[in-house]
Coordinates of C-alpha atoms in Angstrom, one line a residue:
X1 CA 21.8 -18.8 4.9
X2 CA 21.3 -18.7 8.6
X3 CA 21.4 -15.1 9.8
X4 CA 21.9 -13.7 13.5
X5 CA 22.5 -9.8 12.6
X6 CA 19.5 -7.9 11.1
X7 CA 19.6 -4.4 9.4
X8 CA 17.6 -2.5 6.7
X9 CA 19.2 -4.1 3.7
X10 CA 18.4 -1.2 1.3
X11 CA 20.0 1.4 3.7
X12 CA 19.2 4.6 5.6
X13 CA 19.2 8.1 5.3
X14 CA 21.9 9.8 7.0
X15 CA 19.7 11.6 9.6
X16 CA 17.8 8.4 10.5
X17 CA 17.8 6.6 13.7
X18 CA 19.6 3.2 13.1
X19 CA 19.3 0.0 15.0
X20 CA 20.6 -3.4 14.5
X21 CA 19.0 -6.7 16.0
X22 CA 21.5 -9.3 17.0
X23 CA 20.1 -12.9 17.7
X24 CA 21.9 -13.8 21.0
X25 CA 21.8 -14.9 24.5
X26 CA 24.0 -12.1 26.0
X27 CA 25.0 -8.5 25.3
X28 CA 26.9 -8.4 22.2
X29 CA 29.6 -6.1 20.8
X30 CA 29.5 -5.3 17.3
X31 CA 31.6 -3.3 14.8
X32 CA 30.6 -1.4 11.7
X33 CA 33.0 -1.6 8.7
X34 CA 33.0 -0.2 5.0
X35 CA 32.3 -2.7 2.2
X36 CA 36.1 -2.8 1.8
X37 CA 36.5 -4.0 5.3
X38 CA 37.6 -0.8 6.8
X39 CA 36.5 -0.4 10.4
X40 CA 34.4 2.7 11.1
X41 CA 32.9 2.3 14.7
X42 CA 32.0 -0.1 17.3
X43 CA 29.1 -0.6 19.6
X44 CA 27.0 -3.0 21.9
X45 CA 23.8 -4.5 21.4
X46 CA 22.8 -4.4 24.9
X47 CA 19.0 -3.9 25.1
X48 CA 17.6 -7.4 25.9
X49 CA 13.9 -8.3 24.3
X50 CA 12.4 -11.8 25.0
X51 CA 10.5 -12.0 21.5
X52 CA 7.5 -14.1 22.0
X53 CA 6.6 -13.2 18.3
X54 CA 9.8 -14.6 16.7
X55 CA 10.3 -17.2 19.5
X56 CA 14.0 -16.1 20.2
X57 CA 15.9 -13.7 22.6
X58 CA 17.1 -10.6 20.8
X59 CA 19.5 -7.8 21.8
X60 CA 19.2 -4.2 19.9
X61 CA 22.0 -1.7 19.2
X62 CA 22.6 1.8 18.0
X63 CA 24.6 2.9 15.2
X64 CA 23.0 6.4 14.6
X65 CA 26.1 7.9 14.9
X66 CA 27.2 6.7 11.4
X67 CA 26.0 9.1 8.9
X68 CA 28.8 9.4 6.4
X69 CA 27.3 8.1 3.0
X70 CA 28.7 4.8 1.8
X71 CA 28.3 1.1 1.9
X72 CA 28.8 -0.8 5.1
X73 CA 28.1 -4.0 7.0
X74 CA 28.0 -4.8 10.7
X75 CA 29.9 -7.7 12.4
X76 CA 29.9 -9.2 15.8
X77 CA 32.7 -10.7 17.9
X78 CA 31.9 -14.0 16.6
X79 CA 32.1 -12.8 13.3
X80 CA 28.6 -13.0 12.3
X81 CA 27.8 -10.6 9.6
X82 CA 24.8 -8.6 8.4
X83 CA 23.8 -7.6 5.0
X84 CA 25.4 -4.8 3.4
X85 CA 23.6 -1.5 3.3
X86 CA 24.0 1.9 2.2
X87 CA 23.9 5.4 3.7
X88 CA 23.0 8.1 1.4
X89 CA 20.5 10.8 0.9
X90 CA 18.8 9.3 -2.2
X91 CA 19.1 5.7 -0.7
X92 CA 15.2 4.9 -1.4
X93 CA 14.9 6.2 -5.1
X94 CA 15.4 3.0 -6.7
X95 CA 13.1 1.3 -4.3
X96 CA 10.5 3.8 -5.0
X97 CA 11.1 3.7 -8.8
X98 CA 10.5 -0.3 -8.7
X99 CA 7.6 -0.2 -6.1
X100 CA 5.6 2.2 -8.2
X101 CA 6.5 0.6 -11.5
X102 CA 4.5 -2.3 -10.1
X103 CA 1.3 -0.5 -11.0
X104 CA 2.2 0.1 -14.5
X105 CA 3.1 -3.4 -14.8
X106 CA -0.1 -4.6 -13.3
X107 CA -2.1 -2.5 -16.1
X108 CA -5.1 -4.4 -17.6
X109 CA -6.5 -3.8 -20.9
X110 CA -3.6 -2.3 -22.8
X111 CA -0.5 -3.4 -24.4
X112 CA 2.7 -3.6 -22.2
X113 CA 5.6 -3.4 -24.7
X114 CA 8.7 -5.3 -24.2
X115 CA 10.6 -2.1 -24.2
X116 CA 8.7 -1.2 -21.1
X117 CA 7.6 -4.2 -19.3
X118 CA 10.8 -6.6 -20.3
X119 CA 10.0 -10.3 -19.4
X120 CA 6.3 -9.3 -18.0
X121 CA 5.2 -7.8 -21.6
X122 CA 1.9 -8.9 -22.7
X123 CA -0.8 -8.1 -25.3
X124 CA -4.0 -6.1 -24.2
X125 CA -6.0 -8.4 -22.0
X126 CA -9.5 -8.7 -20.7
X127 CA -10.5 -6.4 -23.6
X128 CA -14.2 -8.0 -24.2
X129 CA -17.4 -6.6 -22.5
X130 CA -18.4 -7.9 -19.1
X131 CA -21.7 -9.5 -18.1
X132 CA -23.6 -7.9 -15.4
X133 CA -24.2 -10.7 -12.8
X134 CA -27.9 -11.7 -12.9
X135 CA -28.8 -9.9 -16.1
X136 CA -28.1 -10.4 -19.7
X137 CA -26.5 -6.8 -20.0
X138 CA -22.9 -6.4 -20.9
X139 CA -20.7 -3.3 -20.3
X140 CA -17.3 -2.0 -21.4
X141 CA -15.0 -2.1 -18.5
X142 CA -11.6 -2.4 -19.8
X143 CA -8.2 -0.9 -18.0
X144 CA -7.3 -0.3 -14.5
X145 CA -5.0 -2.7 -12.4
X146 CA -5.0 -6.1 -11.8
X147 CA -5.5 -6.2 -8.1
X148 CA -3.0 -8.9 -6.9
X149 CA -1.3 -12.2 -7.9
X150 CA -4.6 -12.7 -9.9
X151 CA -6.2 -10.7 -12.5
X152 CA -9.4 -9.6 -10.8
X153 CA -10.1 -5.8 -10.3
X154 CA -11.8 -4.6 -7.4
X155 CA -13.3 -1.1 -6.7
X156 CA -12.6 -0.8 -2.9
X157 CA -9.1 -1.9 -2.7
X158 CA -8.3 0.0 -5.9
X159 CA -9.7 3.0 -4.1
X160 CA -7.4 2.4 -1.2
X161 CA -4.5 2.3 -3.4
X162 CA -5.2 5.6 -5.2
X163 CA -5.6 7.5 -1.9
X164 CA -2.6 6.3 -0.6
X165 CA -0.6 7.2 -3.6
X166 CA -2.0 10.6 -3.6
X167 CA -1.1 11.0 -0.2
X168 CA 2.3 10.1 -0.9
X169 CA 2.6 12.6 -3.7
X170 CA 1.2 15.2 -1.3
X171 CA 3.7 14.4 1.4
X172 CA 6.7 14.0 -0.9
X173 CA 6.4 15.3 -4.4
X174 CA 9.9 15.7 -5.1
X175 CA 10.8 12.0 -4.4
X176 CA 7.2 11.0 -6.1
X177 CA 8.1 13.4 -9.1
X178 CA 11.4 11.8 -9.7
X179 CA 9.5 8.4 -10.9
X180 CA 10.0 7.7 -14.4
X181 CA 7.3 5.5 -15.9
X182 CA 8.4 2.4 -17.9
X183 CA 6.2 3.6 -20.8
X184 CA 8.8 6.4 -21.2
X185 CA 11.0 4.0 -22.7
X186 CA 8.2 2.3 -25.2
X187 CA 7.5 3.4 -28.5
X188 CA 5.2 6.4 -28.9
X189 CA 1.5 5.2 -27.6
X190 CA -1.1 4.4 -30.0
X191 CA -4.0 6.7 -30.7
X192 CA -6.1 4.7 -28.1
X193 CA -3.7 4.7 -25.2
X194 CA -4.0 6.1 -21.9
X195 CA -1.4 8.9 -22.9
X196 CA -3.8 9.8 -25.9
X197 CA -6.5 9.9 -23.6
X198 CA -5.1 12.3 -21.5
X199 CA -4.1 14.4 -24.3
X200 CA -7.7 14.6 -25.1
X201 CA -8.6 15.7 -21.8
X202 CA -5.8 18.2 -21.9
X203 CA -7.1 19.8 -25.3
X204 CA -10.5 20.5 -23.5
X205 CA -8.9 22.2 -20.9
X206 CA -7.8 25.8 -20.6
X207 CA -4.7 25.0 -18.8
X208 CA -2.2 22.6 -20.2
X209 CA 0.3 21.7 -17.7
X210 CA 2.1 18.4 -18.2
X211 CA 0.7 15.9 -16.2
X212 CA 3.3 13.9 -13.8
X213 CA 4.2 10.5 -14.6
X214 CA 2.9 9.6 -10.8
X215 CA -0.5 11.1 -11.5
X216 CA -0.6 9.5 -15.0
X217 CA -0.7 6.4 -13.6
X218 CA -3.3 7.0 -10.8
X219 CA -5.4 8.2 -13.5
X220 CA -5.4 4.9 -15.4
X221 CA -7.2 3.3 -12.3
X222 CA -9.4 6.1 -12.2
X223 CA -10.5 6.0 -15.6
X224 CA -11.3 2.3 -15.0
X225 CA -13.3 2.8 -11.8
X226 CA -15.4 5.4 -13.5
X227 CA -16.3 2.5 -15.9
X228 CA -17.6 0.6 -12.9
X229 CA -20.4 3.3 -12.0
X230 CA -23.9 2.2 -12.7
X231 CA -26.2 4.7 -14.4
X232 CA -27.8 5.6 -10.9
X233 CA -24.4 6.1 -9.4
X234 CA -24.0 3.1 -7.4
X235 CA -20.4 1.0 -8.0
X236 CA -20.4 -2.7 -9.3
X237 CA -18.1 -4.2 -6.4
X238 CA -15.5 -5.8 -9.1
X239 CA -14.8 -7.1 -12.3
X240 CA -13.4 -10.7 -12.5
X241 CA -13.8 -14.1 -13.8
X242 CA -16.1 -16.5 -11.9
X243 CA -12.8 -18.2 -10.5
X244 CA -9.1 -18.0 -10.5
X245 CA -7.2 -19.0 -13.3
X246 CA -4.1 -20.8 -13.4
X247 CA -0.4 -19.2 -13.8
X248 CA -0.5 -18.0 -17.1
X249 CA 0.1 -14.5 -18.5
X250 CA -3.1 -12.2 -18.4
X251 CA -4.0 -12.2 -22.0
X252 CA -4.4 -16.0 -21.7
X253 CA -7.3 -15.8 -19.2
X254 CA -10.4 -16.1 -21.8
X255 CA -13.1 -16.8 -19.4
X256 CA -16.2 -14.3 -19.5
X257 CA -15.7 -11.4 -17.1
X258 CA -18.5 -10.6 -14.8
X259 CA -19.6 -7.7 -12.8
X260 CA -20.6 -8.5 -9.2
X261 CA -23.4 -6.8 -7.9
X262 CA -23.0 -3.1 -6.4
X263 CA -22.2 -2.5 -2.9
X264 CA -22.2 0.5 -0.4
X265 CA -18.3 0.1 0.3
X266 CA -17.4 0.2 -3.4
X267 CA -19.8 3.1 -3.8
X268 CA -18.7 4.9 -0.8
X269 CA -14.9 4.6 -1.6
X270 CA -15.4 5.7 -5.2
X271 CA -17.2 8.7 -4.0
X272 CA -14.3 9.6 -1.6
X273 CA -11.4 8.9 -3.8
X274 CA -12.8 10.7 -6.7
X275 CA -13.4 13.9 -4.4
X276 CA -9.8 13.5 -3.3
X277 CA -8.6 13.2 -6.8
X278 CA -10.2 16.5 -7.9
X279 CA -7.7 18.5 -5.8
X280 CA -4.8 16.9 -7.3
X281 CA -6.1 17.0 -11.1
X282 CA -8.0 20.3 -11.2
X283 CA -4.5 22.4 -12.0
X284 CA -3.5 19.8 -14.7
X285 CA -6.8 18.8 -16.3
X286 CA -9.7 21.2 -15.0
X287 CA -12.4 19.5 -17.4
X288 CA -11.3 15.8 -16.1
X289 CA -11.5 17.1 -12.5
X290 CA -15.0 18.4 -13.4
X291 CA -15.9 14.9 -14.5
X292 CA -14.3 13.3 -11.4
X293 CA -16.5 15.7 -9.4
X294 CA -19.8 14.9 -11.0
X295 CA -19.1 11.3 -10.7
X296 CA -18.1 11.4 -7.1
X297 CA -21.3 13.6 -6.2
X298 CA -23.6 11.0 -8.0
X299 CA -21.9 8.3 -6.2
X300 CA -22.5 9.8 -3.0
X301 CA -26.1 10.3 -3.4
X302 CA -26.5 6.7 -4.5
X303 CA -24.9 5.6 -1.5
X304 CA -27.0 7.4 1.0
X305 CA -29.8 5.6 0.1
X306 CA -28.1 2.3 -0.2
X307 CA -28.8 -0.3 2.5
X308 CA -27.1 -3.7 2.4
X309 CA -27.2 -5.2 5.7
X310 CA -24.1 -7.6 6.2
X311 CA -22.3 -6.2 3.2
X312 CA -21.2 -7.5 0.0
X313 CA -21.2 -11.4 -0.5
X314 CA -19.9 -13.4 -3.5
X315 CA -22.7 -14.5 -5.7
X316 CA -22.9 -18.5 -5.6
X317 CA -21.1 -18.9 -9.0
X318 CA -18.1 -16.6 -8.3
X319 CA -15.1 -17.6 -6.1
X320 CA -12.6 -14.9 -6.7
X321 CA -11.5 -12.2 -4.1
X322 CA -14.8 -11.5 -2.0
X323 CA -13.5 -8.2 0.0
X324 CA -16.5 -8.5 2.1
X325 CA -16.9 -6.0 4.7
X326 CA -20.0 -6.2 7.2
X327 CA -19.6 -2.5 8.4
X328 CA -19.9 0.3 5.8
X329 CA -20.1 3.2 8.4
X330 CA -16.6 3.9 8.0
X331 CA -16.6 4.2 4.0
X332 CA -19.6 6.8 4.6
X333 CA -17.5 8.4 7.0
X334 CA -14.7 8.9 4.6
X335 CA -16.7 9.9 1.7
X336 CA -18.7 12.6 3.7
X337 CA -15.3 14.0 4.9
X338 CA -13.7 13.8 1.6
X339 CA -16.6 15.5 -0.4
X340 CA -16.7 18.2 2.4
X341 CA -13.3 19.0 2.1
X342 CA -13.5 19.3 -1.7
X343 CA -16.7 21.1 -2.2
X344 CA -17.8 22.5 1.1
X345 CA -21.4 21.6 1.1
X346 CA -23.1 21.6 4.6
X347 CA -24.7 18.3 3.6
X348 CA -21.6 16.5 3.9
X349 CA -20.4 18.1 7.0
X350 CA -23.7 17.3 8.6
X351 CA -23.3 13.6 7.6
X352 CA -19.5 13.4 8.6
X353 CA -20.2 14.9 12.3
X354 CA -23.5 12.8 12.9
X355 CA -21.1 9.6 12.1
X356 CA -18.3 10.9 14.1
X357 CA -20.6 11.5 17.2
X358 CA -21.3 7.9 16.8
X359 CA -17.8 6.8 16.9
X360 CA -14.3 8.1 15.7
X361 CA -13.1 5.7 13.1
X362 CA -9.3 5.0 12.9
X363 CA -7.9 2.7 9.9
X364 CA -5.9 2.8 6.7
X365 CA -6.9 -0.9 5.5
X366 CA -9.4 -1.7 2.5
X367 CA -11.8 -2.6 5.4
X368 CA -11.1 0.5 7.8
X369 CA -11.2 3.6 6.0
X370 CA -11.6 5.9 9.2
X371 CA -8.3 7.7 9.0
X372 CA -8.7 8.8 5.5
X373 CA -11.9 10.7 6.9
X374 CA -10.0 12.2 9.8
X375 CA -7.3 13.6 7.7
X376 CA -9.8 15.3 5.4
X377 CA -11.7 16.7 8.0
X378 CA -8.7 17.9 10.0
X379 CA -7.3 19.6 7.0
X380 CA -10.3 21.2 5.2
X381 CA -10.1 24.9 4.9
X382 CA -14.0 25.0 5.6
X383 CA -15.5 25.4 9.0
X384 CA -15.4 22.5 11.4
X385 CA -16.4 21.6 14.8
X386 CA -13.6 22.5 16.8
X387 CA -14.6 20.2 19.8
X388 CA -15.0 17.3 17.4
X389 CA -11.6 18.2 15.7
X390 CA -9.7 18.1 18.9
X391 CA -11.5 14.5 19.7
X392 CA -10.3 13.1 16.3
X393 CA -6.9 14.3 17.1
X394 CA -6.9 12.9 20.8
X395 CA -8.1 9.5 19.1
X396 CA -5.5 9.4 16.7
X397 CA -2.5 10.1 19.1
X398 CA -4.2 7.6 21.5
X399 CA -4.0 4.8 18.7
X400 CA -0.6 5.6 18.0
X401 CA 0.4 5.4 21.7
X402 CA -0.8 1.9 21.8
X403 CA 1.3 1.1 18.9
X404 CA 4.1 3.0 20.5
X405 CA 4.3 0.5 23.2
X406 CA 4.3 -2.2 20.9
X407 CA 7.1 -1.1 18.9
X408 CA 9.3 -0.4 22.2
X409 CA 8.8 -3.8 23.4
X410 CA 9.5 -5.7 20.3
X411 CA 13.0 -6.8 19.1
X412 CA 12.7 -5.6 15.8
X413 CA 10.8 -2.3 16.4
X414 CA 7.7 -4.3 15.0
X415 CA 4.3 -2.6 15.7
X416 CA 2.4 -6.0 15.6
X417 CA 1.6 -8.1 18.7
X418 CA 2.1 -11.8 18.9
X419 CA -1.7 -12.4 17.6
X420 CA -1.5 -9.7 14.8
X421 CA 0.5 -11.8 12.2
X422 CA -2.5 -12.3 10.0
X423 CA -2.9 -12.6 6.1
X424 CA -1.4 -9.3 4.9
X425 CA 0.4 -8.5 7.9
X426 CA 3.1 -6.5 6.1
X427 CA 0.1 -4.2 4.8
X428 CA -1.1 -3.8 8.6
X429 CA 2.4 -2.8 9.8
X430 CA 2.8 -0.3 7.0
X431 CA -0.4 1.3 8.0
X432 CA 0.5 1.2 11.6
X433 CA 3.6 3.2 10.5
X434 CA 1.3 5.7 8.7
X435 CA -0.7 6.1 12.2
X436 CA 2.6 6.7 14.0
X437 CA 3.7 9.3 11.5
X438 CA 0.2 10.9 11.7
X439 CA 0.8 11.2 15.7
X440 CA 4.2 12.9 15.0
X441 CA 2.4 15.3 12.4
X442 CA 0.0 16.2 15.1
X443 CA 2.4 16.5 18.2
X444 CA 5.8 17.1 16.6
X445 CA 7.1 14.5 19.0
X446 CA 10.2 12.5 17.3
X447 CA 9.5 9.3 19.0
X448 CA 6.5 8.8 16.8
X449 CA 8.5 9.4 13.6
X450 CA 11.4 7.1 14.4
X451 CA 8.8 4.3 15.4
X452 CA 7.1 4.8 12.0
X453 CA 10.7 4.6 10.3
X454 CA 11.3 1.2 12.2
X455 CA 8.3 -0.3 10.1
X456 CA 10.1 0.7 6.9
X457 CA 13.3 -1.1 8.1
X458 CA 11.2 -4.0 9.2
X459 CA 9.8 -4.4 5.4
X460 CA 13.3 -3.6 4.0
X461 CA 15.2 -6.5 6.2
X462 CA 15.3 -5.9 9.7
X463 CA 13.1 -8.7 10.5
X464 CA 13.1 -12.2 11.9
X465 CA 13.1 -14.0 8.4
X466 CA 16.3 -11.8 7.5
X467 CA 14.6 -10.9 4.1
X468 CA 13.9 -7.9 2.3
X469 CA 10.0 -8.0 1.5
X470 CA 10.0 -5.8 -1.4
X471 CA 11.1 -8.1 -4.6
X472 CA 14.3 -6.9 -6.4
X473 CA 15.6 -4.9 -3.6
X474 CA 17.9 -5.5 -1.1
X475 CA 20.7 -8.1 -1.0
X476 CA 18.2 -11.1 0.3
X477 CA 14.8 -10.4 -1.1
X478 CA 11.7 -12.4 -1.7
X479 CA 12.3 -14.4 -4.9
X480 CA 9.0 -16.4 -5.4
X481 CA 5.9 -14.3 -4.8
X482 CA 2.3 -15.7 -5.6
X483 CA 1.8 -13.6 -8.7
X484 CA 1.0 -15.0 -11.8
X485 CA 3.2 -13.1 -14.5
X486 CA 5.9 -13.8 -12.1
X487 CA 5.2 -17.4 -11.6
X488 CA 4.7 -18.0 -15.4
X489 CA 7.9 -16.5 -16.2
X490 CA 9.9 -17.9 -13.3
X491 CA 11.3 -14.8 -12.0
X492 CA 9.7 -12.1 -9.5
X493 CA 8.4 -9.0 -11.0
X494 CA 10.6 -6.3 -9.2
X495 CA 9.2 -3.9 -6.5
X496 CA 6.2 -5.8 -5.1
X497 CA 5.5 -6.1 -1.1
X498 CA 4.9 -9.6 -0.1
X499 CA 2.0 -10.2 2.0
X500 CA 4.3 -11.2 5.3
X501 CA 4.0 -13.7 7.9
X502 CA 0.5 -15.2 8.6
X503 CA 0.3 -17.5 11.5
X504 CA -3.2 -19.0 10.4
X505 CA -1.1 -21.2 7.9
X506 CA -4.1 -20.7 5.7
X507 CA -2.9 -22.5 2.5
X508 CA -1.7 -26.1 1.4
X509 CA 1.7 -24.9 0.6
X510 CA 2.6 -23.3 3.8
X511 CA 0.7 -26.2 6.0
X512 CA 3.3 -28.6 3.9
X513 CA 6.2 -26.6 4.8
X514 CA 5.3 -26.1 8.6
X515 CA 4.3 -29.2 9.9
X516 CA 5.2 -28.5 13.6
X517 CA 4.4 -25.0 15.5
X518 CA 6.3 -22.1 14.4
X519 CA 6.5 -18.5 16.2
X520 CA 4.0 -16.3 14.3
X521 CA 6.8 -13.9 12.8
X522 CA 8.3 -16.9 11.0
X523 CA 5.2 -18.0 9.4
X524 CA 6.4 -16.9 6.0
X525 CA 7.0 -19.3 3.0
X526 CA 8.6 -17.8 0.1
X527 CA 7.3 -20.3 -2.3
X528 CA 4.7 -19.2 -5.2
X529 CA 1.8 -21.5 -3.9
X530 CA 1.5 -19.8 -0.7
X531 CA -0.9 -17.1 -1.4
X532 CA -1.6 -16.5 2.4
X533 CA 2.0 -15.4 3.2
X534 CA 3.6 -14.6 -0.1
X535 CA 1.1 -12.8 -2.2
X536 CA 1.2 -9.2 -3.6
X537 CA -1.5 -6.6 -4.0
X538 CA -1.6 -3.1 -5.3
X539 CA -3.0 -1.8 -2.1
X540 CA 0.0 -3.4 0.0
X541 CA 2.4 -1.5 -2.3
X542 CA 0.4 1.8 -2.0
X543 CA 0.6 1.5 2.0
X544 CA 4.6 0.7 1.5
X545 CA 4.8 3.7 -0.7
X546 CA 3.1 6.1 1.6
X547 CA 5.1 5.1 4.4
X548 CA 8.2 5.5 2.4
X549 CA 7.4 8.9 1.0
X550 CA 6.2 10.2 4.5
X551 CA 9.0 9.2 6.4
X552 CA 11.7 10.1 4.0
X553 CA 10.3 13.5 3.4
X554 CA 10.5 14.2 7.2
X555 CA 13.9 12.7 7.8
X556 CA 15.6 14.5 5.0

């Protein structure tokens, strides 16, 4: 269905700024109606934007005056209608439930029963020992989350996802605490299940608080990452088969699992995220938190003596996701800051401040971990260099100001320039929202918070494609993601964030669809074969969830 009127299909909190984008050649009057058809209010979309990214002229209208809970739609004078949307204090509860349940459904190495996983139920997968590349050694590395549309498991992206989900919990424990794991509907777990493993840790602890379902799920990934640590403290980069399999269920992938060589980035990310996790788990599982602390410190020391110029590269026989990163300074930066915040040792402070003196890093992506380090340093209770602290804050706000200029000039409030619709653009956009949110926290200036919320609205429907980019949400969501279980079952697993428009046209499916030049913001192909525009990953979902939790807590 061709659309001209674009809103967040899932809806809005009552106190949110609410904007509509109308594709038009002139200022356009509009009216808001209840789903019953009853007129509520009127307005005019009169802010004109020549939108090069979408190849269109847009007019923006504001209906923020509408705060009464209910179900609504917008109509223009020529009777074009928007998708329906809801205004409610708990409008995002179901979105969060679906988007976080995705992590449970991505579990590797354990049975997912039908009562919990529905059509995506499967037997335990990838349970055999893994070959250490270049040796005859085998290791047991079952567990963790399948990274994306494939069944590989990768330390760096996994660490990013856990960090963002810990921040989501910290910023909005009420919303995240409302999450109910699909496992709660399944039969009682077997003795070797993650739940039983947590119980064993709890029995070893003096405190026996119930571990929230949110933190239980993250523990499943942390436990797997611990298995990826070598005896000297370094981390194997990834666990995967030598090549990608077809569209089969995970237990049907029977090729040998191989542990790729260690990397600085995986080791630094592991040290950082485990140090971070200590602060969250110590009040629930003190003995487990102590295990995390020991593993983190061991990885940090291993990282300090590692030098791998050019970063990790796939061995010749392995063609699964490389996650190569030529610069490991930001991972060292994050690790030093996180260990200093948790443990307070002077060594970690000195290491961080030396790196920060060279460059203040900013970034939330798997290849750009700087902002995690900044947040840790700014929030530590241990002594810091006040001049450096001020410089970090200034850099973070300056970065947000650059994004704000882009948001203000875009017809959909997007933080991406015309050249920035790349592979995983929706992750970059969500992470830009987090940078804007951070600037609001530092300045208390509402313009940054509103701009952060615009990134959420884009992902949920106010975009040039008129699609909700999270499967199973809104009234017109992505239906055919590049995701093996979804492709095998012929139905999109709910709660997955699509990668989004990618102007590179980097796969054969999208090249076959777009045979003529197309605007960057519309280079999206909702077809299973389009891995460059329509794949899913755990760390795209984590970026979305951190943004959702942050914005909703601030605007309630």
